[in-house]
């Protein structure tokens, strides 16, 4: 039994700051606005005297803004300091501080640099949108298949193949998204033919997984599939629940180590280059190898794929645990299992009765007829 997951590895910039949003009726002219606490209080006061729709029209904001301000009003109604025209955020708004002392020192340093009219910049690679796609595949016994990597090159590079060909399946397709042709290549190279019996492949409902061409390839390779419905991968797919976070965390750690301590290359204009292909392929290989085999085995049991049918391992399903998303799911699972067992027993009894009726009119081979 196999499970797969396709992940995009990318460098993401997270903006710091928070603004109240007000969208115009015309989607082509979207604006971002911020409002003072004084303005919000006036809108709430007006709403209490009229209604939400009239207040929104009078102050030129959306109804959702007025509703949100009314919910916030009770926490700031008695605080006169929030009426300042310069105050725009509720107490406790924004990101939570992980290290108050660090934030305090950082704020003092940035303030000092600005007073001295020095430029404060953030170093990055300049390639925030550069990314590759990796398809991870593993078996229920803990065996990890080679990562299938989509590379942004059409022409193979011999040195890359020589160094990573034994550990990674490299697809020189010059794209970062799967199509039917690449899915076929993945199935043939990673899954291959089986000389013994059929196999079950668990993956999500991506359009290439459901296409007619992909189904033909699956039949030729004797592979059955179980499609995880959209929106349920966080409950049912081992890769999404157990592998991806650990894998991406290791990728992120490698990236941060290079940004902080590694040697960097720069363009003629002084911009930092993105890590070369040899570097990020090494991140993929090492991060996948670092995942323990026990994690792979637990991931299948944790998603209810390879547990014992009798129910003795129901407590291993992650979403049915006391701290999981479906705390009372064990009760419903037990009830469904009992109903299924009762139905199977009923059908078995009916089959026995039918077979008996067919032979009621026949004499036994050992019978003896006596004629007077």
Coordinates of C-alpha atoms in Angstrom, one line a residue:
X1 CA 0.0 0.0 0.0
X2 CA 1.4 3.4 -1.0
X3 CA 0.7 7.0 -0.3
X4 CA 1.9 10.0 -2.2
X5 CA 2.1 13.8 -1.7
X6 CA 3.1 16.5 -4.1
X7 CA 4.7 19.5 -2.4
X8 CA 5.9 22.8 -3.6
X9 CA 9.1 24.0 -1.9
X10 CA 9.3 27.8 -1.9
X11 CA 10.6 30.8 -0.1
X12 CA 7.7 32.7 1.3
X13 CA 7.7 36.3 2.6
X14 CA 5.2 37.0 5.3
X15 CA 4.1 40.6 5.5
X16 CA 4.1 42.2 9.0
X17 CA 1.3 44.6 9.8
X18 CA -2.5 44.6 9.7
X19 CA -4.9 46.9 8.0
X20 CA -8.7 47.1 8.0
X21 CA -9.9 46.1 4.5
X22 CA -12.7 47.9 2.6
X23 CA -13.3 46.6 -0.9
X24 CA -15.1 48.6 -3.5
X25 CA -18.0 47.1 -5.4
X26 CA -15.8 47.0 -8.5
X27 CA -13.3 44.1 -8.1
X28 CA -10.9 45.8 -10.5
X29 CA -10.5 48.7 -8.1
X30 CA -9.7 47.1 -4.7
X31 CA -8.4 49.5 -2.0
X32 CA -6.8 48.9 1.4
X33 CA -7.9 51.4 4.0
X34 CA -7.4 51.8 7.7
X35 CA -9.6 53.6 10.2
X36 CA -9.0 55.2 13.5
X37 CA -10.7 54.1 16.7
X38 CA -12.6 57.4 16.8
X39 CA -14.0 56.7 13.4
X40 CA -15.1 53.2 14.4
X41 CA -16.8 54.4 17.5
X42 CA -18.8 56.9 15.5
X43 CA -19.9 54.2 13.1
X44 CA -20.9 51.9 16.0
X45 CA -22.8 54.7 17.7
X46 CA -24.7 55.5 14.5
X47 CA -25.5 51.8 14.0
X48 CA -27.1 51.6 17.4
X49 CA -29.4 54.4 16.5
X50 CA -30.2 53.2 13.0
X51 CA -29.1 49.9 11.5
X52 CA -26.0 48.3 10.0
X53 CA -26.9 49.0 6.4
X54 CA -27.6 52.7 6.8
X55 CA -24.5 53.2 9.0
X56 CA -22.3 51.4 6.4
X57 CA -23.7 53.6 3.6
X58 CA -23.3 56.8 5.6
X59 CA -19.7 56.1 6.6
X60 CA -18.8 54.6 3.2
X61 CA -17.6 51.2 4.5
X62 CA -18.8 47.6 4.1
X63 CA -21.3 46.0 6.3
X64 CA -18.7 43.4 7.5
X65 CA -16.6 46.2 8.8
X66 CA -19.4 47.7 10.8
X67 CA -20.3 44.2 12.3
X68 CA -16.7 43.6 13.2
X69 CA -16.4 47.0 14.9
X70 CA -19.6 46.4 16.9
X71 CA -18.1 43.1 18.2
X72 CA -15.0 45.0 19.2
X73 CA -16.8 48.0 20.8
X74 CA -17.5 46.3 24.2
X75 CA -13.8 45.9 24.9
X76 CA -12.8 49.5 24.2
X77 CA -16.0 51.5 25.1
X78 CA -14.7 52.6 28.5
X79 CA -11.1 53.3 27.4
X80 CA -10.8 57.0 26.6
X81 CA -7.2 56.6 25.4
X82 CA -8.5 54.7 22.4
X83 CA -10.3 57.7 21.1
X84 CA -7.1 59.3 19.8
X85 CA -7.3 60.0 16.1
X86 CA -3.9 58.3 15.7
X87 CA -4.8 55.0 17.3
X88 CA -5.9 52.4 14.8
X89 CA -5.5 49.0 16.3
X90 CA -7.3 47.2 19.1
X91 CA -5.2 46.2 22.2
X92 CA -3.5 42.9 21.6
X93 CA -3.8 43.2 17.8
X94 CA -1.1 42.0 15.5
X95 CA 1.2 39.1 15.8
X96 CA 2.0 37.7 19.2
X97 CA 5.5 38.4 20.6
X98 CA 7.7 35.4 20.9
X99 CA 10.5 37.2 22.6
X100 CA 9.5 40.7 24.0
X101 CA 13.1 41.6 24.8
X102 CA 14.3 40.9 21.3
X103 CA 11.4 42.9 19.8
X104 CA 12.2 45.8 22.1
X105 CA 15.9 45.8 21.1
X106 CA 15.0 45.5 17.4
X107 CA 12.6 48.4 17.6
X108 CA 15.2 50.6 19.3
X109 CA 17.8 49.7 16.7
X110 CA 15.4 50.4 13.7
X111 CA 14.3 53.7 15.3
X112 CA 18.0 54.7 15.8
X113 CA 18.8 53.8 12.2
X114 CA 15.9 55.9 10.9
X115 CA 16.9 58.9 13.0
X116 CA 20.3 58.7 11.5
X117 CA 18.7 58.4 8.1
X118 CA 20.3 55.0 7.5
X119 CA 18.5 52.6 5.2
X120 CA 17.1 49.5 6.9
X121 CA 16.7 46.6 4.5
X122 CA 16.0 42.9 4.7
X123 CA 18.3 40.5 2.9
X124 CA 16.8 37.8 0.7
X125 CA 17.7 35.8 -2.4
X126 CA 15.5 38.0 -4.7
X127 CA 13.9 34.8 -6.0
X128 CA 10.8 34.5 -3.7
X129 CA 8.7 32.9 -6.5
X130 CA 11.3 30.3 -7.5
X131 CA 10.1 26.9 -6.5
X132 CA 10.2 23.2 -7.4
X133 CA 7.7 20.4 -6.9
X134 CA 8.5 17.1 -5.1
X135 CA 6.3 14.0 -5.1
X136 CA 6.9 11.9 -2.0
X137 CA 5.9 8.2 -2.0
X138 CA 6.2 5.6 0.7
X139 CA 4.8 2.1 1.5
X140 CA 2.9 1.1 4.5
X141 CA 5.8 -1.1 5.8
X142 CA 7.9 2.1 6.1
X143 CA 9.9 1.8 2.8
X144 CA 10.5 5.3 1.3
X145 CA 10.6 5.5 -2.5
X146 CA 12.8 7.9 -4.4
X147 CA 11.4 11.5 -4.3
X148 CA 10.1 12.4 -7.8
X149 CA 11.4 16.0 -8.5
X150 CA 10.1 18.3 -11.3
X151 CA 13.0 20.4 -12.5
X152 CA 12.8 23.8 -14.3
X153 CA 15.1 22.6 -17.1
X154 CA 14.3 20.7 -20.3
X155 CA 17.9 19.7 -21.0
X156 CA 19.4 17.2 -18.5
X157 CA 22.6 18.2 -16.8
X158 CA 25.0 15.2 -16.6
X159 CA 26.7 16.3 -13.4
X160 CA 23.3 16.5 -11.6
X161 CA 22.3 13.1 -12.9
X162 CA 25.6 11.6 -11.8
X163 CA 25.3 13.0 -8.2
X164 CA 21.6 12.6 -7.5
X165 CA 20.4 10.0 -10.0
X166 CA 20.7 7.1 -7.4
X167 CA 18.7 9.0 -4.7
X168 CA 16.2 11.1 -6.7
X169 CA 14.0 10.6 -9.8
X170 CA 14.6 13.7 -11.8
X171 CA 12.0 14.8 -14.3
X172 CA 13.5 17.4 -16.8
X173 CA 10.1 18.8 -17.8
X174 CA 10.7 22.6 -17.4
X175 CA 7.5 23.0 -15.3
X176 CA 6.4 22.8 -11.7
X177 CA 2.9 21.3 -12.0
X178 CA 1.8 17.8 -12.9
X179 CA 0.0 16.9 -16.1
X180 CA -1.1 13.5 -17.5
X181 CA 2.3 12.9 -19.2
X182 CA 4.3 13.6 -16.0
X183 CA 1.9 11.6 -13.9
X184 CA 2.5 8.6 -16.3
X185 CA 6.2 9.1 -15.9
X186 CA 5.8 9.1 -12.1
X187 CA 3.8 5.9 -12.1
X188 CA 6.1 4.0 -14.3
X189 CA 9.4 5.2 -12.6
X190 CA 8.2 5.1 -9.0
X191 CA 5.5 2.4 -8.9
X192 CA 6.7 0.2 -11.8
X193 CA 5.3 -3.2 -12.7
X194 CA 4.4 -5.8 -10.1
X195 CA 5.2 -9.4 -10.7
X196 CA 3.0 -10.7 -7.9
X197 CA -0.3 -8.9 -7.1
X198 CA -2.2 -5.7 -7.3
X199 CA -1.4 -2.7 -5.1
X200 CA -3.4 0.1 -3.6
X201 CA -2.3 3.6 -4.2
X202 CA -3.8 6.3 -1.9
X203 CA -3.7 9.9 -3.3
X204 CA -5.8 13.0 -3.5
X205 CA -8.3 14.1 -6.1
X206 CA -6.0 16.2 -8.2
X207 CA -7.3 16.3 -11.8
X208 CA -4.4 14.4 -13.2
X209 CA -5.1 11.5 -10.8
X210 CA -8.6 11.1 -12.2
X211 CA -8.0 11.5 -15.9
X212 CA -8.8 8.8 -18.5
X213 CA -5.1 8.5 -19.5
X214 CA -3.9 8.1 -15.9
X215 CA -6.5 5.3 -15.3
X216 CA -5.3 3.4 -18.3
X217 CA -1.7 3.6 -17.0
X218 CA -2.9 2.4 -13.6
X219 CA -4.7 -0.6 -15.1
X220 CA -1.7 -1.6 -17.1
X221 CA 0.5 -1.5 -13.9
X222 CA -2.2 -3.4 -11.9
X223 CA -2.6 -0.6 -9.4
X224 CA -5.9 0.1 -7.6
X225 CA -6.4 3.6 -6.3
X226 CA -8.2 5.1 -3.3
X227 CA -9.0 8.8 -3.9
X228 CA -9.0 11.0 -0.9
X229 CA -11.9 13.5 -1.4
X230 CA -11.1 17.2 -1.5
X231 CA -11.0 18.9 1.9
X232 CA -10.3 15.6 3.8
X233 CA -6.6 15.1 3.2
X234 CA -5.9 16.6 6.6
X235 CA -7.8 13.6 8.1
X236 CA -7.2 10.7 5.6
X237 CA -3.9 11.2 3.8
X238 CA -0.7 10.0 5.7
X239 CA 1.5 12.4 3.8
X240 CA -0.5 15.5 4.7
X241 CA -1.0 14.5 8.3
X242 CA 2.5 13.1 9.2
X243 CA 5.2 13.6 6.5
X244 CA 4.9 17.1 5.0
X245 CA 5.4 19.2 8.1
X246 CA 8.6 17.3 9.1
X247 CA 9.9 17.3 5.5
X248 CA 9.3 21.0 4.9
X249 CA 10.7 21.9 8.4
X250 CA 14.0 20.3 7.4
X251 CA 14.0 22.1 4.0
X252 CA 13.4 25.4 5.8
X253 CA 16.2 24.7 8.3
X254 CA 18.6 24.0 5.4
X255 CA 17.6 27.2 3.7
X256 CA 18.0 29.3 6.9
X257 CA 21.5 27.7 7.5
X258 CA 22.6 28.8 4.0
X259 CA 21.2 32.3 4.4
X260 CA 22.9 32.8 7.8
X261 CA 26.2 30.9 7.4
X262 CA 26.6 29.6 3.9
X263 CA 28.6 31.1 1.0
X264 CA 26.5 33.2 -1.3
X265 CA 26.8 34.2 -4.9
X266 CA 25.8 37.6 -6.3
X267 CA 25.0 39.1 -9.6
X268 CA 26.8 42.0 -11.2
X269 CA 24.2 44.3 -9.8
X270 CA 24.9 43.1 -6.3
X271 CA 21.7 41.0 -5.9
X272 CA 22.0 37.6 -4.2
X273 CA 21.5 34.6 -6.4
X274 CA 19.2 31.8 -5.5
X275 CA 20.8 28.5 -4.3
X276 CA 22.1 26.4 -7.2
X277 CA 20.4 23.2 -8.2
X278 CA 23.0 21.0 -6.5
X279 CA 22.2 22.7 -3.2
X280 CA 18.5 22.4 -3.1
X281 CA 18.5 18.9 -4.5
X282 CA 20.8 18.0 -1.6
X283 CA 18.2 19.5 0.7
X284 CA 15.5 17.3 -0.8
X285 CA 17.6 14.2 -0.6
X286 CA 18.8 14.7 3.0
X287 CA 15.4 15.9 4.3
X288 CA 13.6 12.8 2.9
X289 CA 16.3 10.5 4.2
X290 CA 16.1 12.1 7.7
X291 CA 12.4 11.1 8.1
X292 CA 12.4 8.0 10.4
X293 CA 10.9 4.7 9.1
X294 CA 8.7 4.5 12.2
X295 CA 7.0 7.8 11.2
X296 CA 6.0 6.3 7.8
X297 CA 4.5 3.2 9.4
X298 CA 2.6 5.3 12.0
X299 CA 1.3 7.6 9.3
X300 CA -0.7 4.8 7.7
X301 CA -2.1 3.5 11.0
X302 CA -2.8 7.1 12.1
X303 CA -5.1 7.6 9.0
X304 CA -6.9 4.3 9.5
X305 CA -5.5 2.7 6.3
X306 CA -3.7 -0.4 7.6
X307 CA -5.2 -0.9 11.0
X308 CA -6.6 -4.3 12.2
X309 CA -10.2 -4.6 11.0
X310 CA -11.4 -5.8 14.5
X311 CA -11.1 -2.3 16.0
X312 CA -8.2 -2.9 18.4
X313 CA -6.1 -0.2 16.7
X314 CA -8.9 2.5 16.4
X315 CA -7.1 4.5 19.1
X316 CA -4.2 5.1 16.7
X317 CA -6.3 7.1 14.3
X318 CA -5.2 10.7 14.9
X319 CA -8.5 12.5 14.3
X320 CA -10.4 10.1 16.7
X321 CA -8.1 10.7 19.7
X322 CA -9.4 12.7 22.6
X323 CA -7.4 15.8 21.4
X324 CA -8.4 15.1 17.7
X325 CA -10.9 16.8 15.5
X326 CA -13.6 14.1 15.8
X327 CA -13.5 13.1 19.5
X328 CA -16.8 11.0 19.3
X329 CA -15.8 9.3 16.1
X330 CA -14.8 6.1 17.8
X331 CA -18.4 5.5 18.9
X332 CA -19.7 5.9 15.4
X333 CA -17.0 3.8 13.9
X334 CA -17.7 1.0 16.4
X335 CA -21.4 1.2 15.6
X336 CA -20.8 1.1 11.8
X337 CA -18.5 -1.9 12.2
X338 CA -21.2 -3.8 14.3
X339 CA -23.8 -3.0 11.6
X340 CA -21.5 -4.2 8.9
X341 CA -20.7 -7.4 10.7
X342 CA -24.4 -8.1 11.3
X343 CA -25.2 -7.5 7.6
X344 CA -22.4 -9.8 6.5
X345 CA -23.7 -12.5 8.9
X346 CA -27.3 -12.1 7.5
X347 CA -26.2 -12.4 3.9
X348 CA -24.1 -15.5 4.8
X349 CA -27.2 -17.2 6.4
X350 CA -29.4 -16.4 3.4
X351 CA -26.8 -18.0 1.1
X352 CA -26.8 -21.1 3.2
X353 CA -30.6 -21.3 3.1
X354 CA -30.7 -20.9 -0.7
X355 CA -28.2 -23.6 -1.2
X356 CA -30.2 -26.0 1.1
X357 CA -33.4 -25.3 -0.8
X358 CA -31.8 -26.3 -4.1
X359 CA -31.1 -29.8 -2.9
X360 CA -34.3 -30.5 -1.0
X361 CA -35.9 -32.4 -3.9
X362 CA -32.9 -34.6 -4.6
X363 CA -32.4 -38.1 -3.0
X364 CA -29.2 -38.8 -1.2
X365 CA -26.7 -41.1 -3.0
X366 CA -26.8 -43.4 0.1
X367 CA -30.6 -43.7 0.1
X368 CA -32.3 -47.1 -0.5
X369 CA -35.8 -47.3 -2.0
X370 CA -37.9 -50.3 -0.7
X371 CA -40.8 -51.5 -3.0
X372 CA -43.5 -53.7 -1.5

